C-alpha cells in the first residue's frame, strides 16, 4: 500500500524520504526536525545539523510505543525558518503554497497518505500549513511535550504537535505525546452549551479576506447554534506586540543556536535562513530581554481573558493559500508581505505559550480551505478539540471534509 500511495503523491513535494520496510501499525509521517532511530535528520538544510539519530525523539518513541509506525520524513524549509515550504504544493491547488514550516506534514495528511503527521510550531508552523491544506493542527501548551530529539530553533517558543484530519484525532495523539491525559481532559463536558468564546475582532479588523471572514463567522454561528455564546474581547498588548516580540525572540535564539555552526561550514545553508540568522546576530541582549518581558505581559493578558471567556475564536490566517510564485498577498485591498500575513494571527499563542488549534472550517468559492483557530487556557487542549469538533460538524466544514476525502485514496 505504501509503495503505491507514496509514488502517487510524490509530485506534491511532501517527502524527504520514505523509510524502508514499515512495520505493521498506524502510519506516521515525521517532520524532518525530529529524530527517528537509524535515520538521518536533515533539518531541511544542505548539511547544517545533519546527523544519524541513535534513537527516537521522545515524541516519536511515545507514538511508536502506542502502535504508530514512522513511514516517511516530511519536507521542511531550512531550519524551519519560513512559513512556506519550498517544493511543497497545495493539494487543493497545486500552483499554490502549502504553508510552512510543517508543510510536508500537512500535505501528507491532506492527501490521505497518513492519518497523522508530526510537526513543530514556533510562530505558527503547524497551524499555518494545516489551515492552508484543509486539515486540523494542534499547537500544545508550551512545555508539555518533551523536546528531546527535536532540532531546536527557538526554545522559548518551540513545540511539537500533531496534524491530522480532525480535532479528535489531534487530541488522541496529543494525549500520547504528553504521556498522560491532561487533568482537564477527562472532565470536559460533551457539550459546548453555556461556554463563552471570545471574539477578538481587533486582531484582524479590515485586514482580512472577506471570504475568510465569512467562513469563520459561519463557524462562530455553528458554535452559537450549539449553545455557545460569542462575545467581544480585547487584547491590546497581544494586538500591538505579539508579532514583534515573537519575531525578535526567534531571531535572537535561532542565531545563538545556529550562527556559529554556519560560520564553521557556510555550505550547510543556501537560502533564506542565512539572512534570518545574520539578522539575529544583530539583535541585542537588551532587545531580546525586552521582547521576553513583553511576551510575559501578553501571556498575563491572555490568562486574564480566560477569567472572562472559556476560549478565543479567530481565523487561523487572514488569507487563503497564495500562489507559489508570489511574495505578497492582497489583504483588505492592500498588498502585504506574505510572511507577515501568514504569521499575524498565529503569533498570539506562540508568544503567550497557550494551546491553539486550527480546524478546517469551509471552502471559498474558488475551492480553497479556510481554517478557524481556537486558543484556550493552558493544558485545556481537550476543550479546544471539543469546540473544534463542533465546527467540523457544521455544513461548510462537512463539505470541505467530503471534498478532501475525494482527493485521497483508501
Short mmCIF file of C-alpha atoms in Angstrom, two decimals:
data_model
loop_
_atom_site.label_atom_id
_atom_site.label_comp_id
_atom_site.label_asym_id
_atom_site.label_seq_id
_atom_site.Cartn_x
_atom_site.Cartn_y
_atom_site.Cartn_z
CA UNK A 1 0.00 0.00 0.00
CA UNK A 2 2.68 2.50 0.95
CA UNK A 3 4.68 1.90 -2.25
CA UNK A 4 1.62 2.81 -4.34
CA UNK A 5 0.47 5.80 -2.32
CA UNK A 6 3.86 7.47 -2.00
CA UNK A 7 4.52 7.07 -5.71
CA UNK A 8 1.17 8.70 -6.38
CA UNK A 9 1.76 11.77 -4.22
CA UNK A 10 5.48 12.39 -4.66
CA UNK A 11 4.77 15.23 -7.10
CA UNK A 12 3.43 17.33 -4.21
CA UNK A 13 6.86 17.52 -2.58
CA UNK A 14 5.68 16.29 0.81
CA UNK A 15 8.52 13.86 1.50
CA UNK A 16 12.25 13.99 2.02
CA UNK A 17 12.37 10.21 2.14
CA UNK A 18 10.28 7.14 2.79
CA UNK A 19 11.61 4.80 5.46
CA UNK A 20 12.23 1.20 4.34
CA UNK A 21 10.23 -1.83 5.42
CA UNK A 22 7.48 -0.24 7.51
CA UNK A 23 6.20 -2.46 10.31
CA UNK A 24 2.56 -3.22 10.95
CA UNK A 25 0.84 -0.32 12.69
CA UNK A 26 -0.68 3.10 12.12
CA UNK A 27 1.40 5.01 9.55
CA UNK A 28 3.03 8.18 10.88
CA UNK A 29 4.87 10.87 8.92
CA UNK A 30 7.55 12.82 10.79
CA UNK A 31 8.79 16.33 10.06
CA UNK A 32 12.48 16.46 9.20
CA UNK A 33 13.17 18.10 12.56
CA UNK A 34 12.53 15.06 14.76
CA UNK A 35 14.89 12.14 15.28
CA UNK A 36 13.86 8.67 14.13
CA UNK A 37 16.23 5.91 15.16
CA UNK A 38 18.65 4.93 12.41
CA UNK A 39 17.54 7.70 10.05
CA UNK A 40 19.25 10.96 9.10
CA UNK A 41 17.72 14.16 10.46
CA UNK A 42 18.43 16.91 7.92
CA UNK A 43 16.51 19.96 9.25
CA UNK A 44 15.72 20.96 5.67
CA UNK A 45 19.33 22.05 5.12
CA UNK A 46 22.07 21.02 2.67
CA UNK A 47 24.23 19.99 5.61
CA UNK A 48 23.80 22.10 8.73
CA UNK A 49 22.87 19.96 11.72
CA UNK A 50 22.68 16.70 9.79
CA UNK A 51 23.04 13.63 11.99
CA UNK A 52 22.05 9.98 12.07
CA UNK A 53 19.77 9.52 15.07
CA UNK A 54 20.89 6.90 17.55
CA UNK A 55 17.37 6.71 18.99
CA UNK A 56 13.89 8.09 18.50
CA UNK A 57 12.98 11.52 19.78
CA UNK A 58 10.72 11.27 22.81
CA UNK A 59 7.71 12.27 20.71
CA UNK A 60 8.33 9.55 18.12
CA UNK A 61 9.16 6.99 20.81
CA UNK A 62 5.88 7.60 22.62
CA UNK A 63 3.86 7.22 19.43
CA UNK A 64 5.80 4.13 18.39
CA UNK A 65 5.03 2.55 21.76
CA UNK A 66 1.35 3.29 21.14
CA UNK A 67 1.33 1.45 17.81
CA UNK A 68 2.31 4.18 15.34
CA UNK A 69 5.00 3.41 12.75
CA UNK A 70 7.14 6.14 11.15
CA UNK A 71 6.95 5.59 7.39
CA UNK A 72 8.31 8.84 5.97
CA UNK A 73 10.16 12.06 6.75
CA UNK A 74 8.40 15.21 5.54
CA UNK A 75 9.73 18.32 3.84
CA UNK A 76 10.69 21.41 5.84
CA UNK A 77 12.34 24.71 4.83
CA UNK A 78 15.89 25.29 6.03
CA UNK A 79 15.89 25.24 9.85
CA UNK A 80 12.09 25.71 9.67
CA UNK A 81 12.77 29.44 9.23
CA UNK A 82 9.80 30.15 6.96
CA UNK A 83 6.03 30.00 6.86
CA UNK A 84 6.36 28.46 3.39
CA UNK A 85 7.81 25.07 2.45
CA UNK A 86 9.81 25.22 -0.80
CA UNK A 87 8.87 22.48 -3.24
CA UNK A 88 5.64 21.63 -1.37
CA UNK A 89 2.48 22.01 -3.45
CA UNK A 90 -1.01 22.57 -2.06
CA UNK A 91 -3.25 19.52 -2.70
CA UNK A 92 -6.26 21.79 -3.33
CA UNK A 93 -4.45 23.92 -5.93
CA UNK A 94 -1.01 22.66 -6.96
CA UNK A 95 0.05 26.10 -8.17
CA UNK A 96 -0.43 27.47 -4.63
CA UNK A 97 1.50 27.44 -1.39
CA UNK A 98 1.14 24.65 1.17
CA UNK A 99 2.38 26.82 4.04
CA UNK A 100 5.16 26.06 6.46
CA UNK A 101 7.23 25.15 8.06
CA UNK A 102 5.42 21.83 8.62
CA UNK A 103 4.17 21.94 5.05
CA UNK A 104 5.16 18.40 4.14
CA UNK A 105 3.34 17.02 7.17
CA UNK A 106 0.16 18.91 6.31
CA UNK A 107 0.26 17.79 2.68
CA UNK A 108 0.80 14.15 3.70
CA UNK A 109 -2.35 14.21 5.84
CA UNK A 110 -4.42 16.23 3.36
CA UNK A 111 -3.65 13.71 0.62
CA UNK A 112 -4.63 10.80 2.87
CA UNK A 113 -1.21 9.16 2.75
CA UNK A 114 -1.06 9.01 6.56
CA UNK A 115 -3.71 9.62 9.23
CA UNK A 116 -1.27 11.56 11.42
CA UNK A 117 1.91 13.55 10.94
CA UNK A 118 4.13 15.29 13.46
CA UNK A 119 5.10 18.92 13.01
CA UNK A 120 6.74 21.62 15.06
CA UNK A 121 5.24 25.02 15.78
CA UNK A 122 7.30 28.06 16.74
CA UNK A 123 5.47 31.01 15.20
CA UNK A 124 2.61 29.04 13.63
CA UNK A 125 4.33 26.25 11.72
CA UNK A 126 1.71 23.60 12.47
CA UNK A 127 -1.36 25.81 12.23
CA UNK A 128 -0.44 27.70 9.04
CA UNK A 129 0.02 24.69 6.72
CA UNK A 130 -2.80 22.73 8.36
CA UNK A 131 -5.21 25.59 7.66
CA UNK A 132 -4.00 26.12 4.09
CA UNK A 133 -4.24 22.38 3.34
CA UNK A 134 -7.68 21.84 4.93
CA UNK A 135 -6.74 19.66 7.91
CA UNK A 136 -6.51 20.06 11.69
CA UNK A 137 -3.37 21.01 13.58
CA UNK A 138 -2.73 21.39 17.30
CA UNK A 139 -0.06 23.53 18.96
CA UNK A 140 0.06 22.18 22.53
CA UNK A 141 0.69 24.27 25.62
CA UNK A 142 4.36 25.21 25.51
CA UNK A 143 6.46 22.86 27.59
CA UNK A 144 4.01 19.95 27.80
CA UNK A 145 5.52 17.82 25.02
CA UNK A 146 9.12 16.64 25.56
CA UNK A 147 11.57 18.17 23.08
CA UNK A 148 14.46 15.71 23.41
CA UNK A 149 15.48 14.64 19.92
CA UNK A 150 13.88 17.67 18.24
CA UNK A 151 16.06 20.18 16.40
CA UNK A 152 15.88 23.48 18.32
CA UNK A 153 15.10 26.77 16.62
CA UNK A 154 13.65 28.99 19.35
CA UNK A 155 13.38 27.01 22.59
CA UNK A 156 11.25 29.68 24.27
CA UNK A 157 8.56 29.07 21.66
CA UNK A 158 9.20 25.66 20.02
CA UNK A 159 6.77 22.80 20.50
CA UNK A 160 5.86 19.51 18.80
CA UNK A 161 2.28 18.74 17.86
CA UNK A 162 0.05 16.64 15.62
CA UNK A 163 -1.52 17.31 12.24
CA UNK A 164 -4.49 15.08 11.46
CA UNK A 165 -7.80 15.08 9.63
CA UNK A 166 -9.87 16.05 12.68
CA UNK A 167 -9.63 17.69 16.07
CA UNK A 168 -10.47 14.38 17.76
CA UNK A 169 -7.54 12.70 16.02
CA UNK A 170 -5.25 15.52 17.13
CA UNK A 171 -6.39 15.10 20.73
CA UNK A 172 -5.78 11.35 20.70
CA UNK A 173 -2.21 11.90 19.52
CA UNK A 174 -1.68 14.80 21.92
CA UNK A 175 -2.55 12.61 24.88
CA UNK A 176 0.13 10.14 23.82
CA UNK A 177 2.71 12.88 23.25
CA UNK A 178 2.20 14.33 26.72
CA UNK A 179 2.49 10.90 28.31
CA UNK A 180 -0.81 11.19 30.12
CA UNK A 181 -4.26 12.67 29.68
CA UNK A 182 -4.11 16.22 31.00
CA UNK A 183 -6.19 16.70 34.17
CA UNK A 184 -8.85 18.68 32.36
CA UNK A 185 -9.21 16.16 29.53
CA UNK A 186 -11.38 13.64 31.33
CA UNK A 187 -13.63 16.25 32.91
CA UNK A 188 -14.54 18.20 29.77
CA UNK A 189 -18.28 18.03 29.13
CA UNK A 190 -19.59 16.62 25.87
CA UNK A 191 -21.41 19.84 25.05
CA UNK A 192 -20.39 23.42 24.37
CA UNK A 193 -23.69 24.76 25.69
CA UNK A 194 -23.05 27.57 28.13
CA UNK A 195 -19.44 28.18 27.09
CA UNK A 196 -18.35 31.76 26.38
CA UNK A 197 -16.00 32.28 23.44
CA UNK A 198 -14.07 35.50 22.95
CA UNK A 199 -14.10 37.08 19.50
CA UNK A 200 -11.01 39.37 19.31
CA UNK A 201 -12.01 41.14 16.11
CA UNK A 202 -9.48 43.93 16.62
CA UNK A 203 -6.70 41.42 15.87
CA UNK A 204 -7.69 41.43 12.20
CA UNK A 205 -10.09 44.35 11.69
CA UNK A 206 -10.29 45.08 7.96
CA UNK A 207 -7.04 43.23 7.23
CA UNK A 208 -8.72 40.02 6.16
CA UNK A 209 -10.06 38.41 3.02
CA UNK A 210 -13.87 38.81 3.09
CA UNK A 211 -14.43 35.15 2.19
CA UNK A 212 -12.15 34.00 5.01
CA UNK A 213 -14.06 36.17 7.46
CA UNK A 214 -17.42 34.91 6.18
CA UNK A 215 -16.40 31.29 6.68
CA UNK A 216 -15.01 31.85 10.19
CA UNK A 217 -18.16 33.80 11.09
CA UNK A 218 -20.10 30.76 9.90
CA UNK A 219 -18.02 28.62 12.28
CA UNK A 220 -18.97 31.04 15.05
CA UNK A 221 -22.59 30.59 14.04
CA UNK A 222 -22.24 26.80 14.28
CA UNK A 223 -20.88 27.13 17.82
CA UNK A 224 -23.63 29.59 18.72
CA UNK A 225 -26.27 27.17 17.42
CA UNK A 226 -24.75 24.50 19.67
CA UNK A 227 -25.27 26.72 22.70
CA UNK A 228 -22.02 28.65 22.99
CA UNK A 229 -22.02 32.41 23.47
CA UNK A 230 -19.72 34.53 21.29
CA UNK A 231 -18.64 37.77 22.96
CA UNK A 232 -16.17 40.51 22.01
CA UNK A 233 -12.83 40.55 23.81
CA UNK A 234 -9.92 42.98 23.68
CA UNK A 235 -6.24 42.00 23.77
CA UNK A 236 -4.44 45.31 23.25
CA UNK A 237 -0.97 44.08 24.18
CA UNK A 238 -1.30 40.99 22.02
CA UNK A 239 -2.57 43.08 19.14
CA UNK A 240 0.25 45.58 19.34
CA UNK A 241 3.24 43.50 20.37
CA UNK A 242 2.79 39.75 19.79
CA UNK A 243 4.31 39.70 16.32
CA UNK A 244 7.31 41.84 17.15
CA UNK A 245 8.01 40.08 20.45
CA UNK A 246 7.84 36.70 18.76
CA UNK A 247 9.96 37.71 15.78
CA UNK A 248 12.66 39.27 17.97
CA UNK A 249 12.76 36.13 20.11
CA UNK A 250 13.04 33.88 17.05
CA UNK A 251 15.84 35.95 15.53
CA UNK A 252 17.89 36.11 18.73
CA UNK A 253 17.54 32.49 19.86
CA UNK A 254 17.93 30.90 16.41
CA UNK A 255 21.11 32.87 15.76
CA UNK A 256 22.63 31.69 19.01
CA UNK A 257 21.65 28.13 18.16
CA UNK A 258 22.97 28.07 14.60
CA UNK A 259 25.14 31.04 13.54
CA UNK A 260 28.44 29.65 14.93
CA UNK A 261 27.88 26.30 13.19
CA UNK A 262 27.01 28.07 9.93
CA UNK A 263 30.21 30.12 10.13
CA UNK A 264 32.21 26.94 10.57
CA UNK A 265 30.66 25.48 7.40
CA UNK A 266 28.83 28.01 5.18
CA UNK A 267 27.92 25.24 2.75
CA UNK A 268 25.45 24.00 5.34
CA UNK A 269 22.84 26.59 4.31
CA UNK A 270 21.97 28.15 0.99
CA UNK A 271 18.67 30.03 1.35
CA UNK A 272 16.59 32.45 3.38
CA UNK A 273 17.71 31.09 6.74
CA UNK A 274 21.17 32.63 6.26
CA UNK A 275 19.71 36.14 6.30
CA UNK A 276 17.49 35.35 9.27
CA UNK A 277 20.39 34.04 11.32
CA UNK A 278 22.58 37.00 10.39
CA UNK A 279 19.79 39.38 11.39
CA UNK A 280 19.55 37.54 14.69
CA UNK A 281 23.20 38.27 15.47
CA UNK A 282 22.31 41.97 15.34
CA UNK A 283 19.56 41.69 17.97
CA UNK A 284 20.98 42.95 21.24
CA UNK A 285 20.57 41.25 24.59
CA UNK A 286 18.63 44.31 25.71
CA UNK A 287 16.20 43.99 22.81
CA UNK A 288 15.78 40.29 23.47
CA UNK A 289 15.15 40.82 27.18
CA UNK A 290 12.56 43.47 26.33
CA UNK A 291 10.84 41.06 23.93
CA UNK A 292 10.70 38.32 26.55
CA UNK A 293 9.32 40.75 29.12
CA UNK A 294 6.66 41.82 26.63
CA UNK A 295 5.85 38.16 25.95
CA UNK A 296 5.24 37.71 29.66
CA UNK A 297 2.87 40.65 29.69
CA UNK A 298 0.98 39.25 26.71
CA UNK A 299 0.72 35.86 28.41
CA UNK A 300 -0.71 37.53 31.51
CA UNK A 301 -3.20 39.43 29.37
CA UNK A 302 -4.39 36.21 27.72
CA UNK A 303 -4.60 34.46 31.10
CA UNK A 304 -6.76 37.34 32.34
CA UNK A 305 -9.04 37.00 29.30
CA UNK A 306 -9.70 33.40 30.30
CA UNK A 307 -11.24 34.56 33.54
CA UNK A 308 -13.99 36.06 31.38
CA UNK A 309 -14.24 33.59 28.48
CA UNK A 310 -13.55 29.88 28.07
CA UNK A 311 -11.59 30.16 24.81
CA UNK A 312 -10.84 32.52 21.93
CA UNK A 313 -12.13 32.06 18.38
CA UNK A 314 -10.46 33.71 15.40
CA UNK A 315 -9.29 32.99 11.86
CA UNK A 316 -6.10 30.97 11.61
CA UNK A 317 -4.91 33.12 8.73
CA UNK A 318 -6.46 36.24 7.20
CA UNK A 319 -5.97 34.84 3.68
CA UNK A 320 -6.12 31.57 1.75
CA UNK A 321 -3.16 29.83 0.13
CA UNK A 322 -1.18 32.23 -2.05
CA UNK A 323 0.20 31.41 -5.49
CA UNK A 324 3.58 29.75 -5.04
CA UNK A 325 5.42 32.38 -7.08
CA UNK A 326 4.27 35.47 -5.16
CA UNK A 327 5.83 37.19 -2.16
CA UNK A 328 2.84 39.42 -1.35
CA UNK A 329 -0.89 38.90 -0.85
CA UNK A 330 -3.89 41.19 -1.10
CA UNK A 331 -5.36 41.71 2.34
CA UNK A 332 -8.35 44.02 2.58
CA UNK A 333 -7.41 45.72 -0.68
CA UNK A 334 -3.77 46.31 0.30
CA UNK A 335 -0.65 44.38 -0.61
CA UNK A 336 1.15 42.83 2.35
CA UNK A 337 4.26 40.60 2.54
CA UNK A 338 3.07 37.02 2.56
CA UNK A 339 5.10 36.03 5.64
CA UNK A 340 3.56 38.89 7.65
CA UNK A 341 0.03 37.92 6.64
CA UNK A 342 0.51 34.24 7.42
CA UNK A 343 2.04 34.95 10.83
CA UNK A 344 -0.25 37.73 12.02
CA UNK A 345 -2.95 35.66 13.76
CA UNK A 346 -0.83 32.70 14.87
CA UNK A 347 1.67 34.87 16.77
CA UNK A 348 -0.53 35.38 19.84
CA UNK A 349 -0.48 31.78 21.11
CA UNK A 350 3.13 31.30 20.03
CA UNK A 351 4.24 34.18 22.22
CA UNK A 352 1.88 33.55 25.15
CA UNK A 353 2.51 29.78 25.27
CA UNK A 354 -1.19 28.88 25.29
CA UNK A 355 -2.54 25.93 23.28
CA UNK A 356 -4.04 26.66 19.88
CA UNK A 357 -5.94 24.50 17.42
CA UNK A 358 -6.83 25.07 13.79
CA UNK A 359 -9.68 23.11 12.24
CA UNK A 360 -10.96 23.19 8.65
CA UNK A 361 -13.99 25.49 8.61
CA UNK A 362 -15.02 25.56 4.95
CA UNK A 363 -14.05 26.28 1.35
CA UNK A 364 -14.03 29.54 -0.57
CA UNK A 365 -15.83 29.83 -3.88
CA UNK A 366 -12.50 29.06 -5.53
CA UNK A 367 -12.31 25.81 -3.56
CA UNK A 368 -9.54 26.83 -1.15
CA UNK A 369 -9.63 25.76 2.53
CA UNK A 370 -10.10 28.20 5.42
CA UNK A 371 -9.12 27.38 8.99
CA UNK A 372 -10.77 28.52 12.22
CA UNK A 373 -8.39 28.93 15.16
CA UNK A 374 -9.19 28.29 18.81
CA UNK A 375 -6.89 29.42 21.64
CA UNK A 376 -7.51 28.17 25.17
CA UNK A 377 -6.26 28.14 28.73
CA UNK A 378 -3.08 26.23 29.45
CA UNK A 379 -3.45 22.44 29.29
CA UNK A 380 -7.02 22.69 28.01
CA UNK A 381 -6.34 21.04 24.67
CA UNK A 382 -9.36 18.78 25.22
CA UNK A 383 -11.64 21.81 25.45
CA UNK A 384 -10.24 23.21 22.20
CA UNK A 385 -10.75 19.89 20.44
CA UNK A 386 -14.33 19.68 21.70
CA UNK A 387 -15.01 23.12 20.23
CA UNK A 388 -13.16 22.21 17.06
CA UNK A 389 -15.29 19.11 16.65
CA UNK A 390 -18.43 21.24 16.75
CA UNK A 391 -17.05 23.46 13.99
CA UNK A 392 -16.14 20.37 11.95
CA UNK A 393 -19.75 19.19 12.24
CA UNK A 394 -21.08 22.38 10.62
CA UNK A 395 -22.24 22.22 6.98
CA UNK A 396 -19.30 24.23 5.48
CA UNK A 397 -16.71 22.10 7.27
CA UNK A 398 -18.52 18.87 6.32
CA UNK A 399 -18.44 19.95 2.69
CA UNK A 400 -14.70 20.53 2.96
CA UNK A 401 -14.18 17.10 4.54
CA UNK A 402 -16.15 15.42 1.75
CA UNK A 403 -14.11 17.23 -0.88
CA UNK A 404 -10.85 16.32 0.87
CA UNK A 405 -11.82 12.64 1.03
CA UNK A 406 -12.49 12.71 -2.68
CA UNK A 407 -8.87 13.70 -3.25
CA UNK A 408 -7.35 10.79 -1.32
CA UNK A 409 -7.03 7.08 -1.87
CA UNK A 410 -8.02 4.32 0.54
#
